[in-house]
Amino acid sequence: DYVIVAAMPYLDRLNRVCGFLDIEEKENSCRFQRRYFILDTQGNVLLWYMDNPQNLASGASFVGSLRLTYISKVKRALHSLLFSNILTVETGIY
């Protein structure tokens, strides 16, 4: 499982939800890493990068990803992102 907290998301020029998130990759470690994310609903994936891809070297790729089908409560999560500017997502394969 991952615990992901996104703060201050916004819509980019391609109408994707993006911004910075804190991700705890090891459950209960209490160690979060700040990453830039893009929530690609058309591609059905949450991608995260070391920084905004516009600031990275040409050809830099994402450093992590989750298929949206593996995220519990996606609709509630999207609603939370857009209307409260914070998101906590617990993931797992169900």
mmCIF file of C-alpha atoms in Angstrom:
data_model
loop_
_atom_site.group_PDB
_atom_site.id
_atom_site.type_symbol
_atom_site.label_atom_id
_atom_site.label_comp_id
_atom_site.label_asym_id
_atom_site.label_seq_id
_atom_site.Cartn_x
_atom_site.Cartn_y
_atom_site.Cartn_z
ATOM 1 C CA ASP A 1 0.000 0.000 0.000
ATOM 2 C CA TYR A 2 0.960 3.604 -0.598
ATOM 3 C CA VAL A 3 -0.280 6.602 1.317
ATOM 4 C CA ILE A 4 -0.400 9.656 -0.900
ATOM 5 C CA VAL A 5 -1.199 13.179 0.206
ATOM 6 C CA ALA A 6 -1.560 15.834 -2.487
ATOM 7 C CA ALA A 7 -1.560 19.502 -1.624
ATOM 8 C CA MET A 8 -2.588 22.406 -3.851
ATOM 9 C CA PRO A 9 -3.468 20.486 -7.016
ATOM 10 C CA TYR A 10 -4.481 22.395 -10.128
ATOM 11 C CA LEU A 11 -5.584 21.763 -13.705
ATOM 12 C CA ASP A 12 -2.838 22.057 -16.336
ATOM 13 C CA ARG A 13 -3.245 23.185 -19.963
ATOM 14 C CA LEU A 14 -4.299 19.660 -20.919
ATOM 15 C CA ASN A 15 -7.024 19.716 -18.221
ATOM 16 C CA ARG A 16 -5.224 17.133 -16.074
ATOM 17 C CA VAL A 17 -5.090 17.346 -12.297
ATOM 18 C CA CYS A 18 -1.471 17.850 -11.278
ATOM 19 C CA GLY A 19 0.693 19.386 -8.561
ATOM 20 C CA PHE A 20 2.929 18.158 -5.793
ATOM 21 C CA LEU A 21 2.260 15.195 -3.549
ATOM 22 C CA ASP A 22 3.883 13.568 -0.573
ATOM 23 C CA ILE A 23 4.084 9.810 -0.931
ATOM 24 C CA GLU A 24 4.874 7.224 1.728
ATOM 25 C CA GLU A 25 6.154 4.309 -0.322
ATOM 26 C CA LYS A 26 6.852 2.045 2.648
ATOM 27 C CA GLU A 27 3.743 1.631 4.783
ATOM 28 C CA ASN A 28 3.962 3.078 8.328
ATOM 29 C CA SER A 29 7.474 4.409 7.716
ATOM 30 C CA CYS A 30 6.348 8.000 8.353
ATOM 31 C CA ARG A 31 8.838 8.997 5.630
ATOM 32 C CA PHE A 32 7.237 10.953 2.829
ATOM 33 C CA GLN A 33 8.881 12.020 -0.404
ATOM 34 C CA ARG A 34 7.704 15.141 -2.258
ATOM 35 C CA ARG A 35 6.995 14.415 -5.919
ATOM 36 C CA TYR A 36 5.240 16.184 -8.798
ATOM 37 C CA PHE A 37 2.202 14.255 -10.015
ATOM 38 C CA ILE A 38 -0.047 14.126 -13.041
ATOM 39 C CA LEU A 39 -3.399 12.396 -12.707
ATOM 40 C CA ASP A 40 -4.046 11.142 -16.235
ATOM 41 C CA THR A 41 -7.672 10.015 -16.234
ATOM 42 C CA GLN A 42 -7.627 9.328 -19.994
ATOM 43 C CA GLY A 43 -4.628 7.034 -19.554
ATOM 44 C CA ASN A 44 -6.149 5.696 -16.301
ATOM 45 C CA VAL A 45 -2.925 6.302 -14.349
ATOM 46 C CA LEU A 46 -1.407 8.443 -11.616
ATOM 47 C CA LEU A 47 2.189 9.330 -12.547
ATOM 48 C CA TRP A 48 4.768 11.000 -10.346
ATOM 49 C CA TYR A 49 8.032 12.664 -11.283
ATOM 50 C CA MET A 50 11.057 13.987 -9.405
ATOM 51 C CA ASP A 51 9.881 17.503 -10.366
ATOM 52 C CA ASN A 52 7.576 19.191 -12.846
ATOM 53 C CA PRO A 53 8.471 17.574 -16.203
ATOM 54 C CA GLN A 54 8.938 21.057 -17.684
ATOM 55 C CA ASN A 55 11.865 21.532 -15.260
ATOM 56 C CA LEU A 56 13.487 18.166 -15.979
ATOM 57 C CA ALA A 57 15.946 17.231 -18.693
ATOM 58 C CA SER A 58 14.485 16.373 -22.060
ATOM 59 C CA GLY A 59 13.359 12.748 -22.137
ATOM 60 C CA ALA A 60 13.106 12.407 -18.350
ATOM 61 C CA SER A 61 10.473 9.887 -17.374
ATOM 62 C CA PHE A 62 8.168 9.398 -14.410
ATOM 63 C CA VAL A 63 9.637 7.708 -11.325
ATOM 64 C CA GLY A 64 6.459 5.982 -10.182
ATOM 65 C CA SER A 65 2.944 5.176 -11.271
ATOM 66 C CA LEU A 66 -0.302 3.598 -10.161
ATOM 67 C CA ARG A 67 -3.154 2.465 -12.320
ATOM 68 C CA LEU A 68 -6.318 4.191 -11.162
ATOM 69 C CA THR A 69 -8.050 0.818 -10.860
ATOM 70 C CA TYR A 70 -5.701 0.070 -7.942
ATOM 71 C CA ILE A 71 -6.692 3.198 -6.033
ATOM 72 C CA SER A 72 -9.608 2.800 -3.682
ATOM 73 C CA LYS A 73 -12.265 5.486 -3.682
ATOM 74 C CA VAL A 74 -11.040 7.191 -6.874
ATOM 75 C CA LYS A 75 -14.201 9.251 -7.423
ATOM 76 C CA ARG A 76 -14.103 10.549 -3.857
ATOM 77 C CA ALA A 77 -10.402 11.199 -4.270
ATOM 78 C CA LEU A 78 -10.948 13.207 -7.462
ATOM 79 C CA HIS A 79 -13.712 15.202 -5.786
ATOM 80 C CA SER A 80 -11.420 15.890 -2.833
ATOM 81 C CA LEU A 81 -8.603 17.023 -5.108
ATOM 82 C CA LEU A 82 -10.737 19.441 -7.028
ATOM 83 C CA PHE A 83 -12.738 20.899 -4.166
ATOM 84 C CA SER A 84 -10.665 20.750 -1.001
ATOM 85 C CA ASN A 85 -7.102 20.936 -2.395
ATOM 86 C CA ILE A 86 -5.973 17.928 -0.394
ATOM 87 C CA LEU A 87 -6.128 14.219 -1.079
ATOM 88 C CA THR A 88 -5.230 11.156 0.906
ATOM 89 C CA VAL A 89 -5.331 7.883 -1.028
ATOM 90 C CA GLU A 90 -4.672 4.434 0.319
ATOM 91 C CA THR A 91 -4.001 1.956 -2.409
ATOM 92 C CA GLY A 92 -4.033 -1.769 -2.768
ATOM 93 C CA ILE A 93 -5.032 -4.450 -5.200
ATOM 94 C CA TYR A 94 -8.602 -5.490 -4.499
#
